[in-house]
Amino acid sequence: KALDDHLKATDCDEFLTLKTHDGVWRIRMSDIIYAEANGRHTNIRTIDKTIDIHIHLKKIEERLPKTKFIRSHRAYIVGFKHIANHTNEVIVFDNYEKAKIGKSYASAFKAAFSDYIIRYNKGLVK
């Protein structure tokens, strides 16, 4: 309980703090490329590693800012910052990995990503 309270208190917009079987990870949000559901686990792919955590993707989604991340598929949450290109069905990241865009998520993804690009071009996004 004390550790959970400490983790909540130290979370800020710049970091996501998570407990795993390996210990506690403090991940810079700008380093997160995507999060992928893997059964009851979630794999968080950052620019330099993949972290496997025993938390459902929905719980991760609740902790990530909607202005920087969006659910693109039932199995993926993607970070706008690392998107290099996308089609109607696939997102390509700056590390050349790919994520799916689900049909039911496509319109919300496109609208949110367009909004992100506008904010980025106006200098409103770090």
PDB file of N, CA and C in Angstrom, residues 51-107:
ATOM      1  N   ILE A  51       9.217  -3.582 -22.058  1.00  0.00           N
ATOM      2  CA  ILE A  51       8.954  -3.921 -20.667  1.00  0.00           C
ATOM      3  C   ILE A  51       7.658  -4.721 -20.609  1.00  0.00           C
ATOM      4  N   ASP A  52       7.721  -5.905 -20.018  1.00  0.00           N
ATOM      5  CA  ASP A  52       6.562  -6.776 -19.858  1.00  0.00           C
ATOM      6  C   ASP A  52       5.991  -6.567 -18.461  1.00  0.00           C
ATOM      7  N   ILE A  53       4.733  -6.147 -18.411  1.00  0.00           N
ATOM      8  CA  ILE A  53       4.105  -5.919 -17.109  1.00  0.00           C
ATOM      9  C   ILE A  53       2.808  -6.714 -17.014  1.00  0.00           C
ATOM     10  N   HIS A  54       2.467  -7.105 -15.817  1.00  0.00           N
ATOM     11  CA  HIS A  54       1.264  -7.894 -15.567  1.00  0.00           C
ATOM     12  C   HIS A  54       0.110  -6.966 -15.220  1.00  0.00           C
ATOM     13  N   ILE A  55      -0.225  -6.103 -16.177  1.00  0.00           N
ATOM     14  CA  ILE A  55      -1.331  -5.148 -16.023  1.00  0.00           C
ATOM     15  C   ILE A  55      -2.088  -5.153 -17.343  1.00  0.00           C
ATOM     16  N   HIS A  56      -3.419  -5.132 -17.279  1.00  0.00           N
ATOM     17  CA  HIS A  56      -4.216  -5.085 -18.499  1.00  0.00           C
ATOM     18  C   HIS A  56      -3.992  -3.758 -19.235  1.00  0.00           C
ATOM     19  N   LEU A  57      -4.100  -3.812 -20.545  1.00  0.00           N
ATOM     20  CA  LEU A  57      -3.896  -2.635 -21.395  1.00  0.00           C
ATOM     21  C   LEU A  57      -4.837  -1.493 -21.001  1.00  0.00           C
ATOM     22  N   LYS A  58      -6.044  -1.813 -20.605  1.00  0.00           N
ATOM     23  CA  LYS A  58      -7.019  -0.791 -20.203  1.00  0.00           C
ATOM     24  C   LYS A  58      -6.485   0.061 -19.043  1.00  0.00           C
ATOM     25  N   LYS A  59      -5.808  -0.559 -18.092  1.00  0.00           N
ATOM     26  CA  LYS A  59      -5.245   0.178 -16.948  1.00  0.00           C
ATOM     27  C   LYS A  59      -4.126   1.120 -17.402  1.00  0.00           C
ATOM     28  N   ILE A  60      -3.331   0.677 -18.372  1.00  0.00           N
ATOM     29  CA  ILE A  60      -2.274   1.540 -18.929  1.00  0.00           C
ATOM     30  C   ILE A  60      -2.919   2.717 -19.657  1.00  0.00           C
ATOM     31  N   GLU A  61      -3.938   2.429 -20.440  1.00  0.00           N
ATOM     32  CA  GLU A  61      -4.633   3.475 -21.196  1.00  0.00           C
ATOM     33  C   GLU A  61      -5.159   4.575 -20.271  1.00  0.00           C
ATOM     34  N   GLU A  62      -5.668   4.203 -19.113  1.00  0.00           N
ATOM     35  CA  GLU A  62      -6.201   5.177 -18.152  1.00  0.00           C
ATOM     36  C   GLU A  62      -5.127   6.107 -17.608  1.00  0.00           C
ATOM     37  N   ARG A  63      -3.879   5.661 -17.618  1.00  0.00           N
ATOM     38  CA  ARG A  63      -2.793   6.447 -17.026  1.00  0.00           C
ATOM     39  C   ARG A  63      -2.017   7.288 -18.038  1.00  0.00           C
ATOM     40  N   LEU A  64      -2.263   7.073 -19.327  1.00  0.00           N
ATOM     41  CA  LEU A  64      -1.549   7.830 -20.364  1.00  0.00           C
ATOM     42  C   LEU A  64      -2.384   9.033 -20.798  1.00  0.00           C
ATOM     43  N   PRO A  65      -1.731  10.167 -21.046  1.00  0.00           N
ATOM     44  CA  PRO A  65      -2.478  11.365 -21.456  1.00  0.00           C
ATOM     45  C   PRO A  65      -3.093  11.210 -22.851  1.00  0.00           C
ATOM     46  N   LYS A  66      -4.368  11.546 -22.959  1.00  0.00           N
ATOM     47  CA  LYS A  66      -5.096  11.406 -24.228  1.00  0.00           C
ATOM     48  C   LYS A  66      -4.555  12.346 -25.309  1.00  0.00           C
ATOM     49  N   THR A  67      -3.828  13.369 -24.921  1.00  0.00           N
ATOM     50  CA  THR A  67      -3.269  14.296 -25.901  1.00  0.00           C
ATOM     51  C   THR A  67      -2.019  13.736 -26.582  1.00  0.00           C
ATOM     52  N   LYS A  68      -1.453  12.651 -26.025  1.00  0.00           N
ATOM     53  CA  LYS A  68      -0.221  12.086 -26.572  1.00  0.00           C
ATOM     54  C   LYS A  68      -0.346  10.620 -26.982  1.00  0.00           C
ATOM     55  N   PHE A  69      -1.410   9.954 -26.555  1.00  0.00           N
ATOM     56  CA  PHE A  69      -1.593   8.525 -26.826  1.00  0.00           C
ATOM     57  C   PHE A  69      -3.042   8.238 -27.185  1.00  0.00           C
ATOM     58  N   ILE A  70      -3.236   7.199 -28.004  1.00  0.00           N
ATOM     59  CA  ILE A  70      -4.595   6.784 -28.338  1.00  0.00           C
ATOM     60  C   ILE A  70      -4.634   5.287 -28.588  1.00  0.00           C
ATOM     61  N   ARG A  71      -5.772   4.715 -28.331  1.00  0.00           N
ATOM     62  CA  ARG A  71      -6.007   3.304 -28.633  1.00  0.00           C
ATOM     63  C   ARG A  71      -6.275   3.225 -30.136  1.00  0.00           C
ATOM     64  N   SER A  72      -5.480   2.438 -30.848  1.00  0.00           N
ATOM     65  CA  SER A  72      -5.660   2.303 -32.295  1.00  0.00           C
ATOM     66  C   SER A  72      -6.271   0.956 -32.672  1.00  0.00           C
ATOM     67  N   HIS A  73      -6.318   0.063 -31.705  1.00  0.00           N
ATOM     68  CA  HIS A  73      -6.765  -1.310 -31.931  1.00  0.00           C
ATOM     69  C   HIS A  73      -7.042  -1.886 -30.554  1.00  0.00           C
ATOM     70  N   ARG A  74      -7.796  -2.960 -30.475  1.00  0.00           N
ATOM     71  CA  ARG A  74      -8.071  -3.536 -29.147  1.00  0.00           C
ATOM     72  C   ARG A  74      -6.796  -3.980 -28.452  1.00  0.00           C
ATOM     73  N   ALA A  75      -5.721  -4.196 -29.232  1.00  0.00           N
ATOM     74  CA  ALA A  75      -4.463  -4.670 -28.661  1.00  0.00           C
ATOM     75  C   ALA A  75      -3.372  -3.602 -28.598  1.00  0.00           C
ATOM     76  N   TYR A  76      -3.638  -2.376 -29.083  1.00  0.00           N
ATOM     77  CA  TYR A  76      -2.576  -1.362 -29.149  1.00  0.00           C
ATOM     78  C   TYR A  76      -3.010  -0.003 -28.629  1.00  0.00           C
ATOM     79  N   ILE A  77      -2.095   0.626 -27.902  1.00  0.00           N
ATOM     80  CA  ILE A  77      -2.156   2.052 -27.594  1.00  0.00           C
ATOM     81  C   ILE A  77      -0.877   2.622 -28.195  1.00  0.00           C
ATOM     82  N   VAL A  78      -0.995   3.676 -28.973  1.00  0.00           N
ATOM     83  CA  VAL A  78       0.164   4.212 -29.685  1.00  0.00           C
ATOM     84  C   VAL A  78       0.477   5.637 -29.237  1.00  0.00           C
ATOM     85  N   GLY A  79       1.765   5.962 -29.273  1.00  0.00           N
ATOM     86  CA  GLY A  79       2.217   7.312 -28.959  1.00  0.00           C
ATOM     87  C   GLY A  79       2.340   8.117 -30.236  1.00  0.00           C
ATOM     88  N   PHE A  80       1.657   9.249 -30.288  1.00  0.00           N
ATOM     89  CA  PHE A  80       1.671  10.079 -31.491  1.00  0.00           C
ATOM     90  C   PHE A  80       3.084  10.493 -31.899  1.00  0.00           C
ATOM     91  N   LYS A  81       3.915  10.773 -30.932  1.00  0.00           N
ATOM     92  CA  LYS A  81       5.254  11.301 -31.197  1.00  0.00           C
ATOM     93  C   LYS A  81       6.085  10.390 -32.101  1.00  0.00           C
ATOM     94  N   HIS A  82       5.872   9.094 -32.032  1.00  0.00           N
ATOM     95  CA  HIS A  82       6.714   8.139 -32.746  1.00  0.00           C
ATOM     96  C   HIS A  82       6.088   7.615 -34.035  1.00  0.00           C
ATOM     97  N   ILE A  83       4.944   8.165 -34.449  1.00  0.00           N
ATOM     98  CA  ILE A  83       4.314   7.724 -35.692  1.00  0.00           C
ATOM     99  C   ILE A  83       5.011   8.386 -36.871  1.00  0.00           C
ATOM    100  N   ALA A  84       5.516   7.547 -37.777  1.00  0.00           N
ATOM    101  CA  ALA A  84       6.170   8.057 -38.986  1.00  0.00           C
ATOM    102  C   ALA A  84       5.181   8.131 -40.140  1.00  0.00           C
ATOM    103  N   ASN A  85       4.246   7.183 -40.184  1.00  0.00           N
ATOM    104  CA  ASN A  85       3.300   7.107 -41.287  1.00  0.00           C
ATOM    105  C   ASN A  85       2.148   6.207 -40.855  1.00  0.00           C
ATOM    106  N   HIS A  86       1.028   6.313 -41.562  1.00  0.00           N
ATOM    107  CA  HIS A  86      -0.063   5.367 -41.330  1.00  0.00           C
ATOM    108  C   HIS A  86      -0.935   5.250 -42.566  1.00  0.00           C
ATOM    109  N   THR A  87      -1.564   4.095 -42.691  1.00  0.00           N
ATOM    110  CA  THR A  87      -2.573   3.859 -43.708  1.00  0.00           C
ATOM    111  C   THR A  87      -3.897   3.726 -42.969  1.00  0.00           C
ATOM    112  N   ASN A  88      -4.905   3.218 -43.639  1.00  0.00           N
ATOM    113  CA  ASN A  88      -6.184   2.990 -42.958  1.00  0.00           C
ATOM    114  C   ASN A  88      -6.127   1.804 -42.006  1.00  0.00           C
ATOM    115  N   GLU A  89      -5.109   0.950 -42.155  1.00  0.00           N
ATOM    116  CA  GLU A  89      -5.055  -0.275 -41.365  1.00  0.00           C
ATOM    117  C   GLU A  89      -3.802  -0.455 -40.521  1.00  0.00           C
ATOM    118  N   VAL A  90      -2.725   0.290 -40.841  1.00  0.00           N
ATOM    119  CA  VAL A  90      -1.440   0.061 -40.180  1.00  0.00           C
ATOM    120  C   VAL A  90      -0.754   1.376 -39.839  1.00  0.00           C
ATOM    121  N   ILE A  91      -0.114   1.393 -38.674  1.00  0.00           N
ATOM    122  CA  ILE A  91       0.719   2.517 -38.249  1.00  0.00           C
ATOM    123  C   ILE A  91       2.171   2.057 -38.355  1.00  0.00           C
ATOM    124  N   VAL A  92       3.025   2.903 -38.920  1.00  0.00           N
ATOM    125  CA  VAL A  92       4.455   2.628 -38.976  1.00  0.00           C
ATOM    126  C   VAL A  92       5.144   3.642 -38.068  1.00  0.00           C
ATOM    127  N   PHE A  93       5.964   3.126 -37.150  1.00  0.00           N
ATOM    128  CA  PHE A  93       6.644   3.993 -36.195  1.00  0.00           C
ATOM    129  C   PHE A  93       8.027   4.375 -36.694  1.00  0.00           C
ATOM    130  N   ASP A  94       8.652   5.324 -36.021  1.00  0.00           N
ATOM    131  CA  ASP A  94       9.979   5.786 -36.417  1.00  0.00           C
ATOM    132  C   ASP A  94      11.065   4.731 -36.238  1.00  0.00           C
ATOM    133  N   ASN A  95      10.766   3.633 -35.547  1.00  0.00           N
ATOM    134  CA  ASN A  95      11.717   2.521 -35.433  1.00  0.00           C
ATOM    135  C   ASN A  95      11.374   1.392 -36.419  1.00  0.00           C
ATOM    136  N   TYR A  96      10.441   1.673 -37.341  1.00  0.00           N
ATOM    137  CA  TYR A  96       9.991   0.770 -38.407  1.00  0.00           C
ATOM    138  C   TYR A  96       9.114  -0.382 -37.925  1.00  0.00           C
ATOM    139  N   GLU A  97       8.775  -0.433 -36.664  1.00  0.00           N
ATOM    140  CA  GLU A  97       7.810  -1.418 -36.192  1.00  0.00           C
ATOM    141  C   GLU A  97       6.418  -0.949 -36.590  1.00  0.00           C
ATOM    142  N   LYS A  98       5.448  -1.864 -36.529  1.00  0.00           N
ATOM    143  CA  LYS A  98       4.097  -1.539 -36.972  1.00  0.00           C
ATOM    144  C   LYS A  98       3.067  -1.926 -35.925  1.00  0.00           C
ATOM    145  N   ALA A  99       1.924  -1.248 -35.976  1.00  0.00           N
ATOM    146  CA  ALA A  99       0.775  -1.567 -35.133  1.00  0.00           C
ATOM    147  C   ALA A  99      -0.469  -1.494 -36.011  1.00  0.00           C
ATOM    148  N   LYS A 100      -1.478  -2.220 -35.617  1.00  0.00           N
ATOM    149  CA  LYS A 100      -2.726  -2.256 -36.381  1.00  0.00           C
ATOM    150  C   LYS A 100      -3.647  -1.106 -35.983  1.00  0.00           C
ATOM    151  N   ILE A 101      -4.500  -0.735 -36.947  1.00  0.00           N
ATOM    152  CA  ILE A 101      -5.596   0.187 -36.677  1.00  0.00           C
ATOM    153  C   ILE A 101      -6.874  -0.619 -36.864  1.00  0.00           C
ATOM    154  N   GLY A 102      -7.636  -0.786 -35.817  1.00  0.00           N
ATOM    155  CA  GLY A 102      -8.895  -1.520 -35.895  1.00  0.00           C
ATOM    156  C   GLY A 102      -9.973  -0.669 -36.546  1.00  0.00           C
ATOM    157  N   LYS A 103     -10.886  -1.305 -37.246  1.00  0.00           N
ATOM    158  CA  LYS A 103     -11.958  -0.572 -37.938  1.00  0.00           C
ATOM    159  C   LYS A 103     -12.757   0.305 -36.999  1.00  0.00           C
ATOM    160  N   SER A 104     -13.058  -0.194 -35.810  1.00  0.00           N
ATOM    161  CA  SER A 104     -13.864   0.593 -34.877  1.00  0.00           C
ATOM    162  C   SER A 104     -13.074   1.731 -34.223  1.00  0.00           C
ATOM    163  N   TYR A 105     -11.754   1.713 -34.353  1.00  0.00           N
ATOM    164  CA  TYR A 105     -10.900   2.753 -33.762  1.00  0.00           C
ATOM    165  C   TYR A 105     -10.400   3.761 -34.807  1.00  0.00           C
ATOM    166  N   ALA A 106     -10.592   3.469 -36.082  1.00  0.00           N
ATOM    167  CA  ALA A 106      -9.970   4.239 -37.168  1.00  0.00           C
ATOM    168  C   ALA A 106     -10.357   5.718 -37.170  1.00  0.00           C
ATOM    169  N   SER A 107     -11.634   6.027 -37.084  1.00  0.00           N
ATOM    170  CA  SER A 107     -12.035   7.439 -37.177  1.00  0.00           C
ATOM    171  C   SER A 107     -11.534   8.244 -35.978  1.00  0.00           C
TER     172      SER A 107
END
